[in-house]
Amino acid sequence: MEKNKITPLLKGRIELACYKEQEIIEYANNPFIEALPPIFSEDDVLEQFTRYPIIDDIEKTKNRNLRHHMIKRIKNFIQPLPDHFIIENKLSTLIRRGYLARNPLDKTYFERLKILNDIHSMKQEERESMLNRNMEHIRSTADSLSVIGISGIGKTTTIERLLLMYPQIIKHEEYKGRALSRTQIVWLKIDCPYDGNLATLCKSFFKTIDDLLGTRYLEKYGYLNRITSSMMLHMTSLASMYGIGILVIDEIQHLINSKNDPDEMLNFFVTLTNTIGIPTVLIGTFKALKIFKRDFRQARRAGSEGNIIWDRMTKNSDEWDFFIETLWGFQWLKNKTELTQEIKDFFYNECQGITSVAVNLFILTQERALNTDSEKITKQIISKTSKEDLYMIQPMIKALRNNNRLEIMKYEDISINLDEIIFKHKNNLQLTGKIKEMAKNQEKLFELKRNNIAENLIIDMNELGIFDELTENELENLVRKVVDRFGIDDNYNNIKSDAIRKALQLNEKKKDIKDKNKNVLREKKDLRNLYESAKKKKVHVYEVLKENGYIKNPLDEFLKVE
């Protein structure tokens, strides 16, 4: 990651609260929990998580220059595997249990807000003792989870995809006949700064909320002379005020780059969970294990829901077989290469079961094959692609291939120290079998394919950047309606053309309405019209001018004078 690289903000959908009856008794009568989607089944995860690239047989006859672009669709490929279902279960539990002690209907919720408000006005040395003394009786049900794994295995993609299954912001107005004006942030995802500075991490928290809600908390709480403990206090207030369900912190291995003391870093994450009361998910490479190795007791608190060590797929696993068999079907070459056991093993040898390496190697191999007369994937092309196009990672791949512990330790992002592993996730063969069985179900396949068409089309249309008047939700709803009108085997480009045409029409319609409203407002505020309006209402023109902002309130202006 480049030092100055800015990670784009992950944004989810915004919803008005719709409360659901809860089957689990402790989740009932809690607006923050009842407004969430129902607990997802394995079928739900399979349907919403899967993303396959769209491929039409007719496209294989197109010119090579066009197919070079089509092959890039494989970058959007996401295949659900057992690990994804395990993590979804943990996320679902973390979010809901974290809200048990933060029910906006309970008196402790308001007690917490009052205590935090009182502490803000205290001196720095008084704050900590006051916080500990008054928060003791207000329980926290927040837990935390660490997901540690080899770089490129799909940790971030998985977590982001699962988070997007939930709305990010829920607006509450009324609950069971009583007023409830609350803005609930279900999840936040931030990245550790490259320099590993904890104060910068706190500022990222404020900035993310500002970007979502249009607030100015970074300016208010994150200016230069703020110390970390003060900023964490404000983070606590915002977490309570907005009912933040879960905080995901990615790239935590960057904390090793700084001069932070490991104990201080670990205590920071424990405080996030215990004091701020937000369930946290920490994502990082194996380098991040250094943060947790000093004190096992603290490490256990920083990962109370478990620490998932996510290793690469093994060569003879059902997981790898299922992944490569699905991926292999997306070929835009005139001559399809069948996936034999020999090629499967050879391909594994070049990617070592690392998801992103496998996907990129498959894309680059097809691009090379396009430039041959045979247009066919061979072992020779796979090997040449790996050595020449992925030459920068060859030392790491070689170390993994030879299982050379000394060599592997040179590359901290891929090393696994068995003494530091708190929890090793095993492949769930039973779940793998269930995924296969579900994928074979014809009706489910139709649903998956239709959903994949919509997902790919939404990405394509967002990338066009021409629908400036449409919100993300409006564009998504339009796309899904268009997709529902077509058959699942209809040409993708025909569906795309129809969606673009309808989106342009709706975009233009909204633009016309916006312009019309501006003109109406401009006409209404015309001084001549305001004068005529005052005459018709038989009131002094002074009152009408004041009402429309032309005359300021003298009392307000007087109070502003220092």
Coordinates of C-alpha atoms in Angstrom, one line a residue:
M1 CA 0.0 0.0 0.0
E2 CA 1.3 3.4 -1.0
K3 CA 2.0 5.8 1.8
N4 CA -0.4 8.5 0.5
K5 CA -3.0 6.3 -0.9
I6 CA -6.6 7.2 0.2
T7 CA -8.9 4.3 0.7
P8 CA -12.4 5.0 -0.6
L9 CA -15.1 5.1 2.0
L10 CA -17.3 2.0 2.1
K11 CA -20.9 3.2 2.0
G12 CA -24.0 1.1 2.5
R13 CA -27.7 1.8 2.1
I14 CA -29.9 4.1 4.2
E15 CA -33.3 2.9 5.4
L16 CA -36.2 4.1 7.5
A17 CA -36.7 1.8 10.5
C18 CA -39.0 -1.2 9.9
Y19 CA -39.3 -3.2 13.1
K20 CA -39.4 -7.0 13.0
E21 CA -40.7 -9.4 15.6
Q22 CA -37.8 -11.3 17.2
E23 CA -37.6 -15.0 17.7
I24 CA -34.9 -14.7 20.3
I25 CA -36.4 -13.3 23.5
E26 CA -33.5 -11.1 24.6
Y27 CA -33.5 -9.3 21.2
A28 CA -37.2 -8.2 21.6
N29 CA -38.2 -4.7 22.5
N30 CA -34.9 -3.2 21.4
P31 CA -35.4 -0.8 18.4
F32 CA -31.8 -1.0 17.4
I33 CA -32.0 -4.8 17.0
E34 CA -35.6 -5.0 15.7
A35 CA -34.7 -2.5 12.9
L36 CA -32.0 -4.9 11.6
P37 CA -32.7 -7.4 8.8
P38 CA -33.8 -10.8 10.0
I39 CA -30.9 -13.2 11.0
F40 CA -29.6 -14.5 7.7
S41 CA -29.9 -18.1 6.8
E42 CA -27.2 -20.0 4.9
D43 CA -29.5 -19.6 1.8
D44 CA -29.5 -15.8 2.3
V45 CA -25.8 -15.6 2.6
L46 CA -25.3 -17.8 -0.5
E47 CA -27.7 -15.6 -2.6
Q48 CA -26.4 -12.2 -1.5
F49 CA -22.7 -13.0 -1.2
T50 CA -22.2 -14.8 -4.5
R51 CA -21.0 -12.7 -7.5
Y52 CA -20.3 -14.4 -10.8
P53 CA -19.1 -12.5 -13.9
I54 CA -21.6 -12.5 -16.8
I55 CA -20.6 -14.4 -19.9
D56 CA -22.6 -15.0 -23.1
D57 CA -21.5 -17.7 -25.6
I58 CA -21.8 -15.2 -28.4
E59 CA -19.1 -13.0 -26.8
K60 CA -16.5 -15.7 -27.4
T61 CA -16.8 -14.9 -31.1
K62 CA -16.1 -11.2 -30.7
N63 CA -12.8 -9.6 -31.7
R64 CA -9.8 -10.1 -29.4
N65 CA -9.6 -6.5 -28.4
L66 CA -13.1 -6.6 -27.0
R67 CA -12.6 -9.9 -25.2
H68 CA -9.6 -8.4 -23.4
H69 CA -12.1 -6.1 -21.7
M70 CA -14.7 -8.8 -21.1
I71 CA -12.1 -11.0 -19.3
K72 CA -11.7 -8.3 -16.7
R73 CA -15.2 -9.1 -15.4
I74 CA -13.6 -12.0 -13.5
K75 CA -12.2 -9.4 -11.0
N76 CA -15.8 -9.2 -9.6
F77 CA -15.9 -13.0 -9.0
I78 CA -16.8 -13.9 -5.4
Q79 CA -17.3 -17.5 -4.5
P80 CA -18.9 -18.3 -1.1
L81 CA -16.8 -20.8 0.9
P82 CA -17.2 -22.2 4.4
D83 CA -15.1 -19.5 6.0
H84 CA -17.6 -16.8 4.8
F85 CA -20.5 -18.5 6.5
I86 CA -18.6 -18.8 9.8
I87 CA -17.6 -15.1 9.7
E88 CA -21.2 -14.0 8.8
N89 CA -22.5 -15.9 11.9
K90 CA -20.0 -14.2 14.1
L91 CA -20.7 -10.7 12.7
S92 CA -24.5 -11.3 13.1
T93 CA -23.9 -12.2 16.8
L94 CA -21.5 -9.4 17.5
I95 CA -23.9 -6.7 16.2
R96 CA -26.9 -7.9 18.0
R97 CA -25.3 -8.7 21.3
G98 CA -23.5 -5.4 21.3
Y99 CA -26.9 -3.7 21.3
L100 CA -28.2 -5.6 24.3
A101 CA -26.7 -3.1 26.7
R102 CA -27.5 -0.1 24.5
N103 CA -31.2 -0.2 24.2
P104 CA -32.4 3.4 23.5
L105 CA -35.6 2.6 25.6
D106 CA -33.6 1.7 28.8
K107 CA -32.7 4.3 31.4
T108 CA -29.1 3.1 31.3
Y109 CA -28.9 4.4 27.8
F110 CA -29.6 7.9 28.9
E111 CA -27.5 7.5 32.1
R112 CA -24.6 6.7 29.8
L113 CA -25.2 9.8 27.6
K114 CA -25.5 12.0 30.7
I115 CA -22.2 10.7 32.3
L116 CA -20.4 11.2 29.0
N117 CA -21.8 14.7 28.7
D118 CA -20.7 15.6 32.3
I119 CA -17.2 14.2 31.8
H120 CA -16.6 16.4 28.7
S121 CA -16.5 19.5 30.9
M122 CA -13.9 18.0 33.4
K123 CA -10.2 18.4 33.4
Q124 CA -8.1 15.7 31.8
E125 CA -6.8 14.2 35.1
E126 CA -10.4 13.9 36.5
R127 CA -11.9 12.2 33.5
E128 CA -10.5 8.7 33.8
S129 CA -11.5 8.1 37.4
M130 CA -14.9 9.6 36.8
L131 CA -15.4 7.4 33.8
N132 CA -14.4 4.2 35.6
R133 CA -16.4 5.1 38.7
N134 CA -19.6 5.9 36.9
M135 CA -19.6 3.4 34.1
E136 CA -19.1 0.4 36.4
H137 CA -22.8 -0.2 36.9
I138 CA -23.5 0.2 33.2
R139 CA -22.7 -3.2 31.6
S140 CA -21.2 -3.7 28.2
T141 CA -22.2 -6.6 26.0
A142 CA -19.7 -5.7 23.2
D143 CA -17.4 -8.5 22.0
S144 CA -14.6 -8.4 19.4
L145 CA -13.2 -10.6 16.6
S146 CA -9.8 -10.7 14.9
V147 CA -9.5 -12.0 11.4
I148 CA -5.8 -12.7 10.6
G149 CA -4.7 -14.2 7.3
I150 CA -2.4 -14.2 4.4
S151 CA -2.4 -11.2 2.1
G152 CA -4.8 -11.7 -0.8
I153 CA -6.8 -14.4 0.7
G154 CA -10.0 -12.3 0.6
K155 CA -10.4 -11.0 4.2
T156 CA -11.4 -7.4 3.3
T157 CA -13.6 -8.4 0.4
T158 CA -15.4 -10.9 2.6
I159 CA -16.0 -8.5 5.5
E160 CA -17.1 -5.7 3.2
R161 CA -19.5 -8.0 1.3
L162 CA -21.0 -9.2 4.5
L163 CA -21.4 -5.7 5.9
L164 CA -23.2 -4.5 2.8
M165 CA -25.9 -7.1 3.5
Y166 CA -26.9 -4.8 6.3
P167 CA -28.1 -1.2 5.9
Q168 CA -25.5 1.2 7.1
I169 CA -27.8 3.9 8.4
I170 CA -31.2 3.4 9.9
K171 CA -33.5 6.4 10.6
H172 CA -35.8 6.0 13.6
E173 CA -38.9 8.2 13.9
E174 CA -41.5 6.3 15.9
Y175 CA -41.5 3.0 17.8
K176 CA -44.7 1.3 18.9
G177 CA -46.6 4.6 19.0
R178 CA -44.0 6.7 20.8
A179 CA -41.6 9.2 19.3
L180 CA -38.1 7.9 18.8
S181 CA -35.9 10.3 16.9
R182 CA -32.6 8.4 16.4
T183 CA -30.0 8.0 13.6
Q184 CA -28.5 4.5 14.0
I185 CA -25.2 3.7 12.3
V186 CA -25.2 -0.1 12.0
W187 CA -21.5 -0.4 10.9
L188 CA -18.4 1.6 10.3
K189 CA -15.2 0.5 8.5
I190 CA -12.0 2.4 8.7
D191 CA -8.4 1.6 7.8
C192 CA -5.3 1.9 10.0
P193 CA -3.2 4.8 8.8
Y194 CA 0.0 3.7 7.0
D195 CA 2.2 5.2 9.8
G196 CA 0.3 3.3 12.5
N197 CA -0.5 6.4 14.5
L198 CA -3.3 5.8 17.0
A199 CA -4.3 9.5 17.1
T200 CA -4.7 9.4 13.3
L201 CA -6.9 6.3 13.7
C202 CA -9.2 8.2 16.0
K203 CA -9.4 11.0 13.5
S204 CA -10.3 8.5 10.8
F205 CA -13.3 7.5 13.0
F206 CA -14.5 11.1 13.1
K207 CA -14.0 11.7 9.4
T208 CA -15.9 8.5 8.4
I209 CA -18.9 9.7 10.4
D210 CA -18.6 13.2 8.8
D211 CA -18.6 11.7 5.3
L212 CA -21.7 9.6 6.1
L213 CA -23.8 12.2 7.9
G214 CA -22.4 15.5 6.7
T215 CA -21.3 16.5 10.3
R216 CA -18.0 18.2 11.3
Y217 CA -16.7 16.1 14.2
L218 CA -13.2 15.8 12.8
E219 CA -12.9 19.6 12.9
K220 CA -14.5 19.7 16.4
Y221 CA -12.8 16.8 18.1
G222 CA -9.7 15.9 16.0
Y223 CA -7.6 19.0 15.8
L224 CA -3.8 18.8 16.3
N225 CA -3.4 19.2 20.0
R226 CA -6.0 16.5 20.9
I227 CA -4.5 13.6 22.7
T228 CA -5.7 10.0 22.1
S229 CA -7.5 9.6 25.4
S230 CA -9.6 12.8 24.8
M231 CA -10.5 11.7 21.3
M232 CA -11.5 8.3 22.5
L233 CA -13.9 9.9 25.0
H234 CA -15.6 11.7 22.1
M235 CA -15.7 8.5 20.1
T236 CA -17.5 7.0 23.1
S237 CA -20.1 9.7 23.0
L238 CA -20.7 9.4 19.2
A239 CA -20.9 5.6 19.5
S240 CA -23.6 6.0 22.1
M241 CA -25.4 8.8 20.3
Y242 CA -25.6 7.1 17.0
G243 CA -25.9 3.5 18.2
I244 CA -22.9 2.3 16.2
G245 CA -23.4 -1.5 15.8
I246 CA -19.9 -2.6 14.9
L247 CA -16.5 -1.0 14.1
V248 CA -14.3 -2.7 11.5
I249 CA -10.6 -1.7 11.5
D250 CA -8.6 -3.0 8.6
E251 CA -4.9 -3.2 7.9
I252 CA -4.0 -3.4 11.6
Q253 CA -0.5 -4.6 10.7
H254 CA 0.3 -1.0 10.0
L255 CA 0.5 -0.4 13.7
I256 CA 3.7 -2.3 13.7
N257 CA 5.2 0.4 11.5
S258 CA 5.0 3.0 14.2
K259 CA 6.7 3.5 17.5
N260 CA 3.7 2.4 19.5
D261 CA 4.3 0.1 22.4
P262 CA 2.5 -3.3 21.7
D263 CA 0.9 -3.2 25.2
E264 CA -0.5 0.3 24.4
M265 CA -1.9 -0.8 21.1
L266 CA -3.6 -3.9 22.6
N267 CA -5.0 -1.8 25.4
F268 CA -6.4 0.7 22.8
F269 CA -8.4 -2.1 21.2
V270 CA -9.6 -3.5 24.6
T271 CA -10.7 0.1 25.5
L272 CA -12.6 0.4 22.2
T273 CA -14.7 -2.6 23.1
N274 CA -15.1 -2.2 26.9
T275 CA -15.3 1.6 27.3
I276 CA -16.7 2.8 24.0
G277 CA -18.9 -0.3 24.0
I278 CA -18.6 -1.0 20.2
P279 CA -18.1 -4.5 19.0
T280 CA -14.9 -4.5 17.0
V281 CA -13.5 -6.5 14.1
L282 CA -9.8 -6.3 13.5
I283 CA -8.4 -7.4 10.1
G284 CA -4.8 -7.8 9.3
T285 CA -2.0 -10.0 7.9
F286 CA 0.1 -12.4 10.0
K287 CA 2.4 -9.5 10.8
A288 CA -0.4 -8.2 13.1
L289 CA 0.1 -11.2 15.4
K290 CA 3.0 -9.4 17.0
I291 CA 0.4 -7.0 18.6
F292 CA -1.3 -9.9 20.4
K293 CA 1.7 -12.1 21.4
R294 CA 2.9 -10.2 24.5
D295 CA 0.0 -10.8 26.8
F296 CA -2.3 -13.7 26.2
R297 CA -4.9 -12.4 28.7
Q298 CA -5.1 -9.1 26.9
A299 CA -5.1 -10.7 23.5
R300 CA -8.1 -12.9 24.6
R301 CA -10.0 -9.8 25.6
A302 CA -9.2 -8.1 22.2
G303 CA -10.6 -11.2 20.5
S304 CA -13.4 -12.3 22.8
E305 CA -15.5 -13.7 20.0
G306 CA -12.5 -15.7 18.7
N307 CA -9.5 -15.1 16.5
I308 CA -9.8 -16.5 13.1
I309 CA -6.5 -17.4 11.5
W310 CA -7.4 -17.6 7.8
D311 CA -4.9 -19.7 5.9
R312 CA -4.8 -20.4 2.1
M313 CA -6.8 -23.2 0.6
T314 CA -5.0 -26.5 0.7
K315 CA -4.3 -28.5 -2.5
N316 CA -6.5 -31.5 -1.8
S317 CA -9.4 -29.7 0.0
D318 CA -13.0 -29.7 -1.2
E319 CA -12.8 -25.9 -0.8
W320 CA -10.0 -25.6 -3.4
D321 CA -11.8 -28.0 -5.8
F322 CA -15.1 -26.1 -5.6
F323 CA -13.3 -22.7 -6.0
I324 CA -11.2 -23.6 -9.1
E325 CA -14.0 -25.6 -10.8
T326 CA -16.3 -22.6 -10.6
L327 CA -13.6 -20.1 -11.6
W328 CA -12.6 -22.3 -14.6
G329 CA -16.0 -21.9 -16.2
F330 CA -15.4 -18.2 -17.0
Q331 CA -13.4 -18.5 -20.3
W332 CA -13.7 -16.1 -23.2
L333 CA -11.4 -18.1 -25.4
K334 CA -12.6 -19.7 -28.7
N335 CA -11.3 -23.1 -27.5
K336 CA -12.3 -24.0 -24.0
T337 CA -9.7 -25.9 -21.9
E338 CA -11.2 -28.6 -19.7
L339 CA -10.1 -28.7 -16.1
T340 CA -8.3 -32.0 -15.7
Q341 CA -6.7 -33.1 -12.4
E342 CA -3.3 -32.4 -13.9
I343 CA -4.1 -28.8 -14.8
K344 CA -5.9 -28.3 -11.5
D345 CA -2.7 -29.4 -9.6
F346 CA -0.5 -27.4 -11.9
F347 CA -2.5 -24.2 -11.4
Y348 CA -2.5 -24.7 -7.6
N349 CA 1.3 -25.0 -7.8
E350 CA 1.5 -21.5 -9.3
C351 CA -1.0 -19.7 -7.0
Q352 CA -0.7 -21.8 -3.8
G353 CA -4.4 -21.5 -3.0
I354 CA -4.3 -17.8 -2.5
T355 CA -7.6 -16.4 -3.8
S356 CA -6.5 -13.1 -5.3
V357 CA -3.4 -14.8 -6.9
A358 CA -5.6 -17.5 -8.4
V359 CA -8.1 -15.0 -9.9
N360 CA -5.4 -12.7 -11.3
L361 CA -3.4 -15.6 -12.7
F362 CA -6.5 -16.9 -14.5
I363 CA -7.2 -13.5 -16.0
L364 CA -3.7 -12.9 -17.2
T365 CA -3.4 -16.5 -18.5
Q366 CA -6.5 -15.9 -20.7
E367 CA -5.1 -12.6 -21.9
R368 CA -1.9 -14.4 -23.0
A369 CA -3.9 -17.2 -24.6
L370 CA -5.9 -14.6 -26.6
N371 CA -2.7 -13.7 -28.5
T372 CA -2.0 -17.2 -29.6
D373 CA -3.4 -19.0 -32.7
S374 CA -4.9 -21.8 -30.7
E375 CA -6.6 -19.5 -28.1
K376 CA -6.4 -22.2 -25.5
I377 CA -5.1 -22.4 -22.0
T378 CA -2.1 -24.7 -21.6
K379 CA 0.3 -25.5 -18.8
Q380 CA 3.0 -23.7 -20.7
I381 CA 1.0 -20.5 -20.9
I382 CA 0.1 -20.7 -17.2
S383 CA 3.7 -21.2 -16.2
K384 CA 4.9 -18.3 -18.4
T385 CA 2.2 -16.0 -17.1
S386 CA 3.1 -16.8 -13.5
K387 CA 6.8 -16.2 -14.0
E388 CA 6.6 -13.1 -16.1
D389 CA 3.4 -11.3 -15.1
L390 CA 3.5 -12.2 -11.4
Y391 CA 7.3 -12.1 -11.1
M392 CA 7.2 -9.8 -8.0
I393 CA 5.5 -12.4 -5.8
Q394 CA 7.5 -15.4 -7.1
P395 CA 9.8 -15.6 -4.0
M396 CA 6.8 -15.8 -1.7
I397 CA 5.0 -18.4 -3.9
K398 CA 8.2 -20.4 -4.0
A399 CA 8.6 -20.3 -0.2
L400 CA 5.0 -21.5 0.3
R401 CA 5.4 -24.2 -2.4
N402 CA 8.5 -25.6 -0.7
N403 CA 7.1 -25.1 2.8
N404 CA 10.4 -23.5 3.8
R405 CA 9.8 -22.1 7.2
L406 CA 13.0 -19.9 7.1
E407 CA 12.1 -18.5 3.8
I408 CA 8.5 -17.9 4.7
M409 CA 9.5 -16.0 7.8
K410 CA 11.2 -13.4 5.5
Y411 CA 7.7 -12.4 4.2
E412 CA 5.8 -11.4 7.3
D413 CA 2.5 -11.0 5.4
I414 CA 2.4 -14.7 4.7
S415 CA 4.2 -16.3 7.7
I416 CA 2.4 -18.4 10.2
N417 CA 3.9 -18.8 13.7
L418 CA 2.1 -21.8 15.2
D419 CA 3.0 -20.7 18.7
E420 CA 1.0 -17.5 18.2
I421 CA -2.2 -18.9 16.7
I422 CA -5.0 -18.7 19.2
F423 CA -7.6 -20.3 17.1
K424 CA -7.1 -22.2 13.8
H425 CA -10.2 -22.5 11.6
K426 CA -10.6 -25.9 10.0
N427 CA -12.3 -26.5 6.7
N428 CA -16.0 -27.4 7.3
L429 CA -16.4 -30.2 4.8
Q430 CA -20.1 -30.6 5.7
L431 CA -20.8 -26.9 4.9
T432 CA -18.8 -27.2 1.7
G433 CA -21.0 -30.1 0.6
K434 CA -24.1 -28.1 1.4
I435 CA -22.9 -25.1 -0.7
K436 CA -22.4 -27.5 -3.6
E437 CA -25.8 -29.0 -3.1
M438 CA -27.4 -25.6 -3.0
A439 CA -25.5 -24.5 -6.1
K440 CA -26.8 -27.5 -8.0
N441 CA -30.4 -26.6 -7.3
Q442 CA -31.8 -25.3 -10.5
E443 CA -34.2 -22.8 -9.0
K444 CA -31.4 -21.4 -6.8
L445 CA -29.1 -21.1 -9.8
F446 CA -31.7 -19.0 -11.6
E447 CA -32.0 -16.7 -8.6
L448 CA -28.2 -16.5 -8.3
K449 CA -27.8 -15.7 -12.0
R450 CA -30.4 -13.0 -12.0
N451 CA -28.8 -11.5 -8.9
N452 CA -25.3 -11.7 -10.5
I453 CA -26.6 -9.9 -13.6
A454 CA -28.0 -7.1 -11.4
E455 CA -24.8 -6.9 -9.3
N456 CA -22.6 -6.6 -12.3
L457 CA -24.9 -4.1 -14.0
I458 CA -25.0 -1.9 -10.9
I459 CA -21.2 -1.8 -10.9
D460 CA -21.0 -1.0 -14.6
M461 CA -23.6 1.8 -14.4
N462 CA -22.0 3.3 -11.3
E463 CA -18.7 3.4 -13.2
L464 CA -20.3 5.4 -16.0
G465 CA -20.7 8.3 -13.6
I466 CA -23.4 10.0 -15.7
F467 CA -26.5 9.6 -13.4
D468 CA -25.7 12.5 -11.1
E469 CA -29.3 13.1 -10.0
L470 CA -29.9 9.4 -8.9
T471 CA -29.1 8.1 -5.5
E472 CA -27.4 4.7 -5.1
N473 CA -30.7 3.2 -4.0
E474 CA -32.6 4.6 -6.9
L475 CA -30.1 3.3 -9.4
E476 CA -30.1 -0.1 -7.8
N477 CA -33.9 -0.4 -7.7
L478 CA -34.1 0.7 -11.4
V479 CA -31.5 -1.9 -12.4
R480 CA -33.2 -4.8 -10.5
K481 CA -36.6 -3.9 -12.1
V482 CA -35.0 -4.0 -15.6
V483 CA -33.3 -7.3 -14.9
D484 CA -36.6 -8.8 -13.7
R485 CA -38.1 -8.0 -17.1
F486 CA -35.5 -10.0 -19.0
G487 CA -34.8 -13.7 -19.1
I488 CA -31.7 -15.0 -17.3
D489 CA -30.2 -16.1 -20.7
D490 CA -30.8 -12.9 -22.5
N491 CA -27.9 -11.0 -23.9
Y492 CA -26.2 -8.9 -21.1
N493 CA -25.5 -6.0 -23.4
N494 CA -29.2 -5.7 -24.3
I495 CA -30.1 -5.6 -20.6
K496 CA -27.4 -3.0 -20.0
S497 CA -28.6 -0.8 -22.9
D498 CA -32.2 -0.9 -21.6
A499 CA -31.1 -0.1 -18.1
I500 CA -28.9 2.9 -19.3
R501 CA -31.8 4.2 -21.4
K502 CA -34.3 4.1 -18.4
A503 CA -31.7 5.5 -16.0
L504 CA -31.0 8.5 -18.4
Q505 CA -34.7 9.2 -18.7
L506 CA -35.2 9.1 -14.9
N507 CA -32.1 11.2 -14.4
E508 CA -33.3 13.8 -16.9
K509 CA -36.8 13.8 -15.3
K510 CA -35.3 14.5 -11.8
K511 CA -33.1 17.2 -13.2
D512 CA -36.1 19.0 -14.8
I513 CA -38.0 18.8 -11.6
K514 CA -35.0 20.2 -9.7
D515 CA -34.6 23.1 -12.1
K516 CA -38.3 23.8 -12.1
N517 CA -38.3 23.9 -8.3
K518 CA -35.3 26.3 -8.3
N519 CA -37.1 28.6 -10.7
V520 CA -40.3 28.5 -8.7
L521 CA -38.3 29.3 -5.5
R522 CA -36.5 32.1 -7.3
E523 CA -39.7 33.6 -8.5
K524 CA -41.3 33.3 -5.1
K525 CA -38.4 35.2 -3.5
D526 CA -38.4 38.0 -6.2
L527 CA -38.9 41.2 -4.2
R528 CA -41.8 42.3 -6.5
N529 CA -43.6 39.1 -5.9
L530 CA -43.0 39.4 -2.1
Y531 CA -44.5 42.9 -2.2
E532 CA -47.6 41.7 -4.1
S533 CA -47.8 38.8 -1.6
A534 CA -47.8 41.2 1.4
K535 CA -50.6 43.2 -0.2
K536 CA -52.8 40.1 -0.8
K537 CA -52.2 38.9 2.8
K538 CA -52.8 42.4 4.1
V539 CA -49.7 42.4 6.2
H540 CA -46.8 44.8 6.3
V541 CA -44.1 44.1 3.7
Y542 CA -41.5 44.1 6.5
E543 CA -42.9 40.9 7.9
V544 CA -42.8 39.1 4.5
L545 CA -39.3 40.2 3.9
K546 CA -38.2 39.0 7.3
E547 CA -40.0 35.7 6.8
N548 CA -38.0 35.1 3.6
G549 CA -34.6 35.9 5.0
Y550 CA -34.1 39.4 3.6
I551 CA -34.2 41.0 7.1
K552 CA -32.3 39.5 10.0
N553 CA -33.8 39.2 13.5
P554 CA -32.2 42.1 15.5
L555 CA -32.4 40.2 18.8
D556 CA -30.4 37.2 17.3
E557 CA -27.8 39.6 15.9
F558 CA -27.5 41.4 19.3
L559 CA -26.9 38.1 21.1
K560 CA -24.1 37.3 18.7
V561 CA -22.1 40.4 19.6
E562 CA -19.3 39.5 22.1

